[in-house]
Amino acid sequence: MKVLLVASLLVACFVLSQGSTYRRVCYYTNWAQWRQGIGKYKVSDVDPHLCTHIIYAFAYFRDTDGEIYPIGGQDDIDSYAALVALKQQNPDLKILLALGGWNFGSLKFSNMVADDVIRGQFVKSAVTFLRQHKFDGLDLDWEYPGSRGGRPADKANLVILCQELISAFKADATATGKHRLLLTAAVPAGRGTAMAGYDVKPISESLDFINLMVYDLHGGWDGKTGHNSALLPSSADTGDDVYLNMNETAAWWNKSGAPKDKIVVGMATYGHTFTLHDPSNSGVGAPAGTGPGGKYTGQSGFWSYYEVCQDIETGGGAVEFDDESKVPYFVKNSLWVSYDNKRSMRLKADWLKAEGYSGFMIWALDLDDFNKVCSSSAKRYPLINAIIDQLGEVPATTPGGETMTTSGETTSEQTTEQTTEQTTEQTTKQTTEQTTEQSTQGTTDGGGEAFTCSGKDNGYYPHPSDCSKFYQCVEGRTFESSCPSGLHWDVKVNACNWPELAGCSV
């Protein structure tokens, strides 16, 4: 019996007899428990059904002997156990341990991978530590190979490290009869940093998936306002800044050798603050320095989403939406905040679905409105749920053996924010592989028939003379796409399907 291969995808990238879904990868930070008031976040605040993977950030290791250790000692160990216990409520949940992070830096990684003996000790320590604390895998958060004190040889040595880790994980699974430990990595958005430190194709062969850190793209360090996590470029971008956005970053990693079914795109539940030099000049690219820290998060130039939405709701400011980059910003006197809201998250979900990437990654759980303190939050974790609702997933099992389930919420949240949310708006970025944007006057096939989206509702439409093609209409604009080889467009489910199930007869 043949089953539906792809549902609810613009481009059917996952061709699996078992079905398809999206990875929902969420970072849990071990320092959020020390915040005060509504900012305090503990394992008891975690929804075990919200994410498919939770990554505990962070643990460290010694570069003298490769031994991994918890930063917070027994407090971290207790938190490990509490997170793993969530699997009693959701047996499909995967808990991973992130190693490194920004504060850990690059030098110790560089030292460890350069020494064959210490690297071997590190690999053994990884297996022992993960099994001891019942983790499901390891997330390498090396920031960054070849940079910040690293060496040019880091690029090749990272490949060796990944190969040795995955080999050890496979051997451990064979020896113990347990599920193989997962191996993932968090990687940068900056093209120069990525080119210097990552041999993308060979590391992709060892990694189960790759988390793209497509945030912190702009901040007060730029001396001007800019978006923290733009979907698309802005006309204010110059030089290499035109590549600092979600679409360009994901495309570069894919073209460099990371398959789309391993690319997980990072999304931020926080914003960056700026102080405008001149409040009368408040657009994107306006002269500005680093802004204030949040009341609860306390980091200069950094606000959680719940801090942003609270400040918006006090009044006195204005929310603008950048139609070029598809993200909002908030201006209040000299305060300028780049952040994401439910509208931008839905647009990013639409883009992710259209491009065929394997899922999204959240930094971080404790920065969304997990306590529902803002009146605009109709449910806990409004940003994360906006993505999940927009993707409209179904349960499935991936080829690597990971079972991933949904939160059980399939209807889109339609609440009103401070700005007017246009929930039917779709991204209009021209895709670079299978989708070709046509003019609003219509497209013409070989037989001379013209198709136009003018006057049509947003949505999908069959090609009039080719069963393997279809159109997407977005605000009157026409996008022509092709199904993967051998599949036809199925109007019954708005997805590519086996020809005998699609029933196309043009």
Short mmCIF file of C-alpha atoms in Angstrom, two decimals:
data_model
loop_
_atom_site.label_atom_id
_atom_site.label_comp_id
_atom_site.label_asym_id
_atom_site.label_seq_id
_atom_site.Cartn_x
_atom_site.Cartn_y
_atom_site.Cartn_z
CA MET A 1 0.00 0.00 0.00
CA LYS A 2 1.43 3.31 -1.06
CA VAL A 3 0.94 6.27 1.26
CA LEU A 4 1.02 10.00 0.83
CA LEU A 5 4.62 11.10 0.69
CA VAL A 6 4.40 14.82 1.18
CA ALA A 7 1.70 16.94 2.74
CA SER A 8 1.49 20.66 3.30
CA LEU A 9 4.79 21.47 1.58
CA LEU A 10 5.23 23.83 -1.35
CA VAL A 11 8.22 21.81 -2.50
CA ALA A 12 8.17 18.12 -1.51
CA CYS A 13 11.65 17.72 -0.13
CA PHE A 14 11.01 14.87 2.29
CA VAL A 15 10.10 11.78 0.29
CA LEU A 16 9.54 9.23 3.02
CA SER A 17 7.23 6.26 3.08
CA GLN A 18 6.59 6.99 6.75
CA GLY A 19 5.39 10.57 6.28
CA SER A 20 7.00 13.92 7.07
CA THR A 21 7.20 16.53 9.78
CA TYR A 22 9.45 19.32 11.02
CA ARG A 23 12.07 19.23 13.71
CA ARG A 24 11.24 21.65 16.51
CA VAL A 25 14.54 22.20 18.31
CA CYS A 26 14.51 24.33 21.46
CA TYR A 27 17.40 25.43 23.65
CA TYR A 28 17.06 25.36 27.41
CA THR A 29 19.53 27.69 29.16
CA ASN A 30 20.88 26.74 32.57
CA TRP A 31 21.14 30.35 33.78
CA ALA A 32 17.51 31.43 33.29
CA GLN A 33 16.57 29.79 36.60
CA TRP A 34 18.47 32.55 38.42
CA ARG A 35 16.43 35.42 36.98
CA GLN A 36 14.01 37.25 39.22
CA GLY A 37 10.23 37.60 39.10
CA ILE A 38 8.51 36.66 35.85
CA GLY A 39 11.88 36.05 34.21
CA LYS A 40 12.70 32.97 36.30
CA TYR A 41 12.59 29.86 34.12
CA LYS A 42 13.00 26.32 35.42
CA VAL A 43 12.53 22.84 34.03
CA SER A 44 9.03 22.85 35.54
CA ASP A 45 8.16 25.63 33.07
CA VAL A 46 9.00 23.44 30.05
CA ASP A 47 6.11 22.12 27.96
CA PRO A 48 7.22 18.55 27.08
CA HIS A 49 5.06 18.53 23.93
CA LEU A 50 6.16 21.87 22.49
CA CYS A 51 9.48 20.74 20.99
CA THR A 52 10.73 17.54 19.37
CA HIS A 53 14.26 18.17 20.68
CA ILE A 54 15.39 20.12 23.75
CA ILE A 55 19.07 21.04 23.94
CA TYR A 56 20.53 21.84 27.36
CA ALA A 57 22.96 24.78 27.19
CA PHE A 58 25.76 24.44 28.18
CA ALA A 59 28.41 22.02 29.42
CA TYR A 60 32.18 22.52 29.15
CA PHE A 61 35.26 20.31 28.77
CA ARG A 62 38.94 20.49 29.70
CA ASP A 63 41.31 20.82 26.77
CA THR A 64 44.05 19.11 28.77
CA ASP A 65 42.33 15.72 28.93
CA GLY A 66 39.06 16.08 26.98
CA GLU A 67 36.84 15.44 30.01
CA ILE A 68 33.33 16.92 29.85
CA TYR A 69 31.91 18.47 33.01
CA PRO A 70 28.75 20.36 34.08
CA ILE A 71 29.29 24.09 34.55
CA GLY A 72 26.95 24.30 37.53
CA GLY A 73 28.00 21.09 39.24
CA GLN A 74 25.21 19.26 41.07
CA ASP A 75 22.68 21.94 40.14
CA ASP A 76 23.19 21.12 36.46
CA ILE A 77 23.07 17.40 37.16
CA ASP A 78 19.72 17.82 38.91
CA SER A 79 18.44 19.81 35.94
CA TYR A 80 19.64 17.11 33.54
CA ALA A 81 17.56 14.57 35.43
CA ALA A 82 14.49 16.84 35.53
CA LEU A 83 14.63 17.43 31.77
CA VAL A 84 15.07 13.75 31.00
CA ALA A 85 12.09 13.00 33.26
CA LEU A 86 9.89 14.99 30.84
CA LYS A 87 10.13 12.00 28.51
CA GLN A 88 7.74 10.21 30.85
CA GLN A 89 5.10 12.63 29.57
CA ASN A 90 6.37 12.61 25.97
CA PRO A 91 8.39 9.45 25.18
CA ASP A 92 9.26 10.81 21.73
CA LEU A 93 11.05 13.85 23.14
CA LYS A 94 14.82 13.94 22.59
CA ILE A 95 17.10 15.65 25.12
CA LEU A 96 20.57 16.69 23.94
CA LEU A 97 23.52 18.36 25.65
CA ALA A 98 25.11 21.46 24.08
CA LEU A 99 28.84 21.79 24.54
CA GLY A 100 30.61 25.14 24.35
CA GLY A 101 28.77 28.37 23.59
CA TRP A 102 29.93 31.94 23.06
CA ASN A 103 31.49 32.39 26.50
CA PHE A 104 33.45 29.14 26.23
CA GLY A 105 35.13 30.48 23.13
CA SER A 106 37.13 28.73 20.44
CA LEU A 107 40.63 28.12 21.80
CA LYS A 108 39.87 25.06 23.95
CA PHE A 109 38.04 23.40 21.05
CA SER A 110 41.00 24.20 18.81
CA ASN A 111 43.46 22.71 21.30
CA MET A 112 41.39 19.59 21.80
CA VAL A 113 40.82 18.71 18.14
CA ALA A 114 44.47 19.32 17.23
CA ASP A 115 45.75 16.60 19.59
CA ASP A 116 44.93 13.03 18.57
CA VAL A 117 45.17 11.68 22.12
CA ILE A 118 43.08 14.41 23.78
CA ARG A 119 40.52 14.28 20.96
CA GLY A 120 40.19 10.52 21.51
CA GLN A 121 39.72 11.07 25.24
CA PHE A 122 37.07 13.69 24.49
CA VAL A 123 35.14 11.25 22.26
CA LYS A 124 35.19 8.59 25.00
CA SER A 125 34.14 11.17 27.59
CA ALA A 126 31.24 12.24 25.39
CA VAL A 127 29.81 8.73 25.16
CA THR A 128 30.28 8.11 28.89
CA PHE A 129 28.85 11.46 30.00
CA LEU A 130 25.82 11.33 27.70
CA ARG A 131 24.91 7.79 28.71
CA GLN A 132 25.51 8.48 32.40
CA HIS A 133 23.01 11.36 32.37
CA LYS A 134 20.61 9.70 29.89
CA PHE A 135 20.95 12.29 27.12
CA ASP A 136 19.94 11.39 23.57
CA GLY A 137 22.78 13.19 21.88
CA LEU A 138 25.44 15.91 21.70
CA ASP A 139 25.21 19.38 20.16
CA LEU A 140 28.59 20.90 19.24
CA ASP A 141 28.45 24.65 19.83
CA TRP A 142 31.97 25.65 18.82
CA GLU A 143 32.01 29.43 18.31
CA TYR A 144 33.91 29.30 16.00
CA PRO A 145 36.44 27.06 14.22
CA GLY A 146 39.23 29.17 12.71
CA SER A 147 38.04 32.30 14.54
CA ARG A 148 38.18 33.90 17.98
CA GLY A 149 41.56 32.37 18.80
CA GLY A 150 41.13 29.26 16.70
CA ARG A 151 43.51 27.99 14.02
CA PRO A 152 43.19 27.50 10.24
CA ALA A 153 43.58 23.74 10.85
CA ASP A 154 40.32 23.77 12.82
CA LYS A 155 38.35 23.37 9.61
CA ALA A 156 39.87 19.98 8.78
CA ASN A 157 40.06 18.91 12.42
CA LEU A 158 36.34 19.53 12.93
CA VAL A 159 35.62 17.04 10.16
CA ILE A 160 37.78 14.46 11.94
CA LEU A 161 36.08 15.15 15.27
CA CYS A 162 32.60 14.70 13.79
CA GLN A 163 33.64 11.48 12.05
CA GLU A 164 35.16 10.05 15.23
CA LEU A 165 32.15 11.04 17.35
CA ILE A 166 29.57 9.49 15.04
CA SER A 167 31.70 6.35 14.69
CA ALA A 168 31.86 6.06 18.49
CA PHE A 169 28.12 6.68 18.78
CA LYS A 170 27.41 3.87 16.31
CA ALA A 171 29.76 1.48 18.09
CA ASP A 172 28.13 2.32 21.41
CA ALA A 173 24.66 1.62 20.00
CA THR A 174 25.80 -1.73 18.65
CA ALA A 175 27.43 -2.67 21.94
CA THR A 176 24.59 -1.58 24.20
CA GLY A 177 21.54 -2.24 22.02
CA LYS A 178 20.34 1.30 22.75
CA HIS A 179 19.29 3.96 20.26
CA ARG A 180 22.28 5.65 18.69
CA LEU A 181 23.22 8.97 20.23
CA LEU A 182 22.47 11.94 17.99
CA LEU A 183 25.18 14.34 16.82
CA THR A 184 24.27 17.92 15.89
CA ALA A 185 26.01 21.28 15.64
CA ALA A 186 25.11 24.95 15.98
CA VAL A 187 26.72 26.93 13.17
CA PRO A 188 27.07 30.64 12.27
CA ALA A 189 25.14 32.83 9.84
CA GLY A 190 28.13 34.98 8.91
CA ARG A 191 29.42 33.80 5.54
CA GLY A 192 33.05 34.67 6.22
CA THR A 193 33.06 32.84 9.53
CA ALA A 194 31.38 29.84 7.97
CA MET A 195 33.79 29.67 5.04
CA ALA A 196 36.81 29.89 7.38
CA GLY A 197 35.73 27.17 9.77
CA TYR A 198 33.40 24.64 8.16
CA ASP A 199 33.94 22.04 5.45
CA VAL A 200 30.21 21.73 5.04
CA LYS A 201 29.70 18.56 3.01
CA PRO A 202 31.82 16.14 5.10
CA ILE A 203 30.57 17.42 8.44
CA SER A 204 27.00 17.18 7.13
CA GLU A 205 27.58 13.49 6.45
CA SER A 206 28.35 12.92 10.13
CA LEU A 207 25.77 15.24 11.68
CA ASP A 208 22.12 14.28 12.16
CA PHE A 209 21.10 17.89 11.68
CA ILE A 210 22.60 21.37 11.66
CA ASN A 211 21.23 24.33 13.63
CA LEU A 212 21.75 27.61 11.79
CA MET A 213 22.15 30.48 14.26
CA VAL A 214 20.39 33.06 12.12
CA TYR A 215 20.16 35.72 14.81
CA ASP A 216 22.41 38.35 16.36
CA LEU A 217 22.81 39.51 12.77
CA HIS A 218 22.82 43.16 13.79
CA GLY A 219 23.19 45.00 17.07
CA GLY A 220 24.51 48.15 18.67
CA TRP A 221 28.04 47.14 17.66
CA ASP A 222 27.15 48.15 14.08
CA GLY A 223 26.68 51.81 15.03
CA LYS A 224 23.31 51.79 13.31
CA THR A 225 19.94 50.11 13.62
CA GLY A 226 19.45 46.73 11.99
CA HIS A 227 17.40 43.58 12.25
CA ASN A 228 18.35 40.87 14.70
CA SER A 229 16.96 38.04 12.56
CA ALA A 230 15.71 39.24 9.18
CA LEU A 231 14.05 36.82 6.81
CA LEU A 232 15.07 38.75 3.68
CA PRO A 233 17.56 41.53 2.88
CA SER A 234 16.83 45.20 3.46
CA SER A 235 17.58 48.01 1.01
CA ALA A 236 19.55 49.50 3.91
CA ASP A 237 22.01 46.57 3.74
CA THR A 238 25.35 47.23 2.07
CA GLY A 239 28.39 45.09 1.36
CA ASP A 240 28.32 41.63 2.94
CA ASP A 241 25.32 42.66 5.05
CA VAL A 242 23.11 41.66 2.11
CA TYR A 243 23.86 38.04 3.11
CA LEU A 244 22.95 38.52 6.78
CA ASN A 245 19.42 37.18 6.64
CA MET A 246 17.65 33.86 6.95
CA ASN A 247 17.09 33.20 3.25
CA GLU A 248 20.68 33.85 2.18
CA THR A 249 22.21 31.98 5.13
CA ALA A 250 20.19 28.81 4.63
CA ALA A 251 20.77 28.88 0.87
CA TRP A 252 24.55 29.19 1.36
CA TRP A 253 24.72 26.22 3.74
CA ASN A 254 22.61 24.15 1.38
CA LYS A 255 24.68 25.03 -1.71
CA SER A 256 27.87 24.35 0.25
CA GLY A 257 26.85 20.77 0.91
CA ALA A 258 24.30 20.58 3.73
CA PRO A 259 21.15 18.80 2.51
CA LYS A 260 17.90 20.55 3.24
CA ASP A 261 16.62 17.61 5.25
CA LYS A 262 19.42 18.30 7.76
CA ILE A 263 19.12 22.10 7.91
CA VAL A 264 17.27 23.45 10.95
CA VAL A 265 16.78 27.22 10.77
CA GLY A 266 17.29 29.24 13.95
CA MET A 267 14.63 31.69 15.09
CA ALA A 268 14.92 34.14 17.96
CA THR A 269 12.47 34.75 20.78
CA TYR A 270 14.33 37.91 21.77
CA GLY A 271 15.28 41.27 20.32
CA HIS A 272 18.21 43.66 20.22
CA THR A 273 17.84 47.19 21.55
CA PHE A 274 19.44 50.35 20.19
CA THR A 275 19.65 53.96 21.35
CA LEU A 276 19.01 56.32 18.47
CA HIS A 277 21.42 59.22 18.06
CA ASP A 278 18.55 61.29 16.65
CA PRO A 279 14.99 60.14 17.47
CA SER A 280 13.71 61.94 14.38
CA ASN A 281 15.75 59.50 12.26
CA SER A 282 14.35 56.13 13.26
CA GLY A 283 14.36 53.90 10.20
CA VAL A 284 16.42 50.81 9.47
CA GLY A 285 20.06 51.86 9.22
CA ALA A 286 19.65 54.97 11.37
CA PRO A 287 22.73 55.97 13.45
CA ALA A 288 22.48 54.32 16.88
CA GLY A 289 24.42 52.66 19.68
CA THR A 290 23.68 49.76 21.98
CA GLY A 291 20.38 50.08 23.83
CA PRO A 292 19.38 49.24 27.40
CA GLY A 293 19.11 45.77 28.88
CA GLY A 294 15.82 44.17 29.83
CA LYS A 295 14.37 44.42 33.31
CA TYR A 296 14.54 40.66 33.84
CA THR A 297 17.16 39.43 31.36
CA GLY A 298 19.56 42.20 32.33
CA GLN A 299 21.90 42.00 29.33
CA SER A 300 22.87 45.24 27.61
CA GLY A 301 21.20 45.60 24.20
CA PHE A 302 19.03 42.53 24.75
CA TRP A 303 15.32 42.06 25.53
CA SER A 304 13.28 38.88 25.71
CA TYR A 305 10.04 38.81 23.75
CA TYR A 306 8.01 39.10 26.97
CA GLU A 307 9.97 42.26 27.83
CA VAL A 308 9.33 43.69 24.37
CA CYS A 309 5.61 42.97 24.31
CA GLN A 310 5.20 44.35 27.83
CA ASP A 311 6.86 47.62 26.85
CA ILE A 312 4.76 47.87 23.70
CA GLU A 313 1.60 47.43 25.75
CA THR A 314 2.50 50.31 28.09
CA GLY A 315 1.97 52.65 25.11
CA GLY A 316 3.89 55.68 23.94
CA GLY A 317 5.73 53.91 21.12
CA ALA A 318 5.08 52.62 17.62
CA VAL A 319 5.50 49.19 16.02
CA GLU A 320 6.63 49.26 12.41
CA PHE A 321 6.81 46.32 10.05
CA ASP A 322 9.61 46.14 7.49
CA ASP A 323 7.99 44.76 4.36
CA GLU A 324 11.41 44.14 2.80
CA SER A 325 12.92 42.04 5.59
CA LYS A 326 9.56 40.73 6.86
CA VAL A 327 10.23 41.55 10.52
CA PRO A 328 8.98 44.25 12.92
CA TYR A 329 10.74 46.87 14.97
CA PHE A 330 9.56 49.01 17.87
CA VAL A 331 10.39 52.71 18.33
CA LYS A 332 9.80 54.66 21.51
CA ASN A 333 11.56 58.03 21.75
CA SER A 334 15.27 57.13 21.46
CA LEU A 335 14.64 53.39 22.01
CA TRP A 336 14.73 51.18 18.91
CA VAL A 337 14.09 47.43 19.22
CA SER A 338 14.52 44.77 16.55
CA TYR A 339 12.52 41.65 17.42
CA ASP A 340 10.10 39.03 16.09
CA ASN A 341 6.36 38.84 16.68
CA LYS A 342 3.71 36.29 15.74
CA ARG A 343 3.27 37.84 12.30
CA SER A 344 6.95 37.56 11.38
CA MET A 345 7.17 34.04 12.79
CA ARG A 346 4.27 32.95 10.60
CA LEU A 347 5.96 34.43 7.56
CA LYS A 348 9.17 32.61 8.44
CA ALA A 349 7.21 29.37 8.82
CA ASP A 350 5.68 29.88 5.37
CA TRP A 351 9.15 30.48 3.93
CA LEU A 352 10.60 27.41 5.70
CA LYS A 353 7.80 25.28 4.33
CA ALA A 354 8.22 26.66 0.81
CA GLU A 355 11.99 26.15 0.79
CA GLY A 356 11.78 22.64 2.19
CA TYR A 357 14.08 22.91 5.21
CA SER A 358 13.77 20.28 7.91
CA GLY A 359 12.60 22.44 10.81
CA PHE A 360 13.25 25.35 13.11
CA MET A 361 15.45 25.95 16.13
CA ILE A 362 14.55 28.32 18.95
CA TRP A 363 16.91 30.38 21.05
CA ALA A 364 15.58 30.12 23.64
CA LEU A 365 12.62 28.67 25.55
CA ASP A 366 12.97 31.11 28.44
CA LEU A 367 12.75 34.18 26.18
CA ASP A 368 9.30 33.60 24.72
CA ASP A 369 6.27 34.75 26.73
CA PHE A 370 6.16 31.44 28.60
CA ASN A 371 4.12 32.95 31.46
CA LYS A 372 1.62 34.66 29.13
CA VAL A 373 2.21 38.03 30.81
CA CYS A 374 1.29 40.08 27.72
CA SER A 375 -2.33 40.63 26.75
CA SER A 376 -1.42 39.86 23.12
CA SER A 377 -0.37 36.32 24.12
CA ALA A 378 -3.42 34.09 23.83
CA LYS A 379 -1.37 31.09 24.92
CA ARG A 380 1.98 30.30 26.52
CA TYR A 381 4.97 30.43 24.16
CA PRO A 382 3.11 32.55 21.58
CA LEU A 383 6.02 32.86 19.15
CA ILE A 384 6.91 29.18 19.13
CA ASN A 385 3.26 28.20 18.82
CA ALA A 386 2.79 30.65 15.95
CA ILE A 387 5.45 28.74 13.99
CA ILE A 388 4.03 25.33 14.87
CA ASP A 389 0.47 26.35 14.01
CA GLN A 390 1.55 27.82 10.67
CA LEU A 391 3.51 24.72 9.69
CA GLY A 392 0.51 22.49 10.40
CA GLU A 393 2.46 19.30 11.02
CA VAL A 394 1.62 15.61 11.16
CA PRO A 395 3.40 12.95 13.25
CA ALA A 396 6.13 11.02 11.43
CA THR A 397 9.34 9.07 11.72
CA THR A 398 12.51 10.21 9.94
CA PRO A 399 14.96 7.90 8.13
CA GLY A 400 17.47 8.24 11.00
CA GLY A 401 15.03 6.71 13.45
CA GLU A 402 13.97 9.90 15.23
CA THR A 403 10.28 9.86 16.04
CA MET A 404 8.81 13.35 16.06
CA THR A 405 5.30 14.31 17.14
CA THR A 406 3.31 17.51 17.14
CA SER A 407 1.94 19.58 19.97
CA GLY A 408 -1.59 18.62 18.99
CA GLU A 409 -2.47 22.20 18.04
CA THR A 410 -3.26 22.59 14.36
CA THR A 411 -5.32 25.72 14.09
CA SER A 412 -3.62 29.05 13.48
CA GLU A 413 -3.76 31.58 16.28
CA GLN A 414 -5.51 34.66 14.96
CA THR A 415 -5.14 37.08 17.87
CA THR A 416 -4.53 40.76 17.27
CA GLU A 417 -1.21 42.30 18.27
CA GLN A 418 -0.42 45.98 18.70
CA THR A 419 0.06 46.11 14.95
CA THR A 420 -2.53 44.80 12.48
CA GLU A 421 -1.43 41.27 11.67
CA GLN A 422 -2.10 40.16 8.14
CA THR A 423 -2.16 36.43 8.71
CA THR A 424 -2.69 35.66 5.04
CA GLU A 425 0.46 37.50 4.00
CA GLN A 426 3.08 35.23 2.46
CA THR A 427 6.74 35.84 1.74
CA THR A 428 7.48 36.93 -1.83
CA LYS A 429 11.13 36.10 -2.06
CA GLN A 430 12.08 34.47 -5.35
CA THR A 431 13.45 30.99 -4.63
CA THR A 432 16.67 29.96 -6.29
CA GLU A 433 16.04 26.33 -7.07
CA GLN A 434 12.61 25.02 -8.13
CA THR A 435 10.42 28.14 -7.97
CA THR A 436 10.37 30.80 -10.66
CA GLU A 437 8.59 34.08 -10.05
CA GLN A 438 6.50 35.28 -12.95
CA SER A 439 4.94 38.67 -13.56
CA THR A 440 1.46 39.45 -12.31
CA GLN A 441 0.29 39.42 -15.93
CA GLY A 442 0.57 35.63 -15.88
CA THR A 443 2.71 32.80 -17.19
CA THR A 444 2.43 31.06 -20.51
CA ASP A 445 2.90 27.35 -21.10
CA GLY A 446 3.99 25.69 -24.33
CA GLY A 447 0.43 25.53 -25.62
CA GLY A 448 -0.09 29.26 -25.28
CA GLU A 449 -2.39 29.10 -22.25
CA ALA A 450 -1.79 31.92 -19.77
CA PHE A 451 -2.21 31.64 -16.03
CA THR A 452 -2.41 34.68 -13.84
CA CYS A 453 -2.90 35.20 -10.12
CA SER A 454 -4.52 38.54 -10.72
CA GLY A 455 -7.86 38.52 -8.92
CA LYS A 456 -7.24 35.10 -7.35
CA ASP A 457 -7.09 34.29 -3.66
CA ASN A 458 -3.77 33.40 -2.06
CA GLY A 459 -3.14 29.68 -2.40
CA TYR A 460 -2.09 26.87 -4.74
CA TYR A 461 -3.40 26.16 -8.27
CA PRO A 462 -2.71 23.30 -10.72
CA HIS A 463 -0.81 23.91 -13.94
CA PRO A 464 -3.25 23.79 -16.90
CA SER A 465 -1.14 21.45 -19.05
CA ASP A 466 1.60 19.85 -16.89
CA CYS A 467 0.71 17.54 -14.00
CA SER A 468 4.17 17.90 -12.44
CA LYS A 469 3.85 21.68 -12.05
CA PHE A 470 1.71 24.01 -9.97
CA TYR A 471 1.35 27.67 -9.07
CA GLN A 472 1.30 29.59 -5.82
CA CYS A 473 -0.55 32.90 -5.73
CA VAL A 474 0.66 35.47 -3.21
CA GLU A 475 -1.00 38.88 -3.12
CA GLY A 476 -1.62 38.76 -6.87
CA ARG A 477 1.89 37.58 -7.73
CA THR A 478 2.46 34.29 -9.55
CA PHE A 479 5.03 31.64 -8.60
CA GLU A 480 5.48 28.54 -10.78
CA SER A 481 6.95 25.42 -9.16
CA SER A 482 7.73 21.81 -10.07
CA CYS A 483 7.24 18.64 -8.06
CA PRO A 484 10.21 16.30 -7.51
CA SER A 485 10.77 13.88 -10.37
CA GLY A 486 8.02 11.29 -10.71
CA LEU A 487 5.42 13.11 -8.60
CA HIS A 488 2.30 15.03 -9.63
CA TRP A 489 0.50 17.93 -8.00
CA ASP A 490 -2.52 16.68 -6.03
CA VAL A 491 -5.24 19.34 -5.76
CA LYS A 492 -7.05 17.32 -3.08
CA VAL A 493 -4.27 17.81 -0.52
CA ASN A 494 -2.31 20.73 -2.03
CA ALA A 495 0.89 18.68 -2.17
CA CYS A 496 2.99 16.57 -4.53
CA ASN A 497 1.90 12.93 -4.57
CA TRP A 498 2.20 9.66 -6.47
CA PRO A 499 0.56 10.05 -9.94
CA GLU A 500 -2.02 7.32 -9.26
CA LEU A 501 -3.08 9.12 -6.09
CA ALA A 502 -2.93 12.64 -7.50
CA GLY A 503 -5.41 11.78 -10.28
CA CYS A 504 -4.15 14.49 -12.65
CA SER A 505 -5.21 13.85 -16.26
CA VAL A 506 -4.33 17.04 -18.19
#
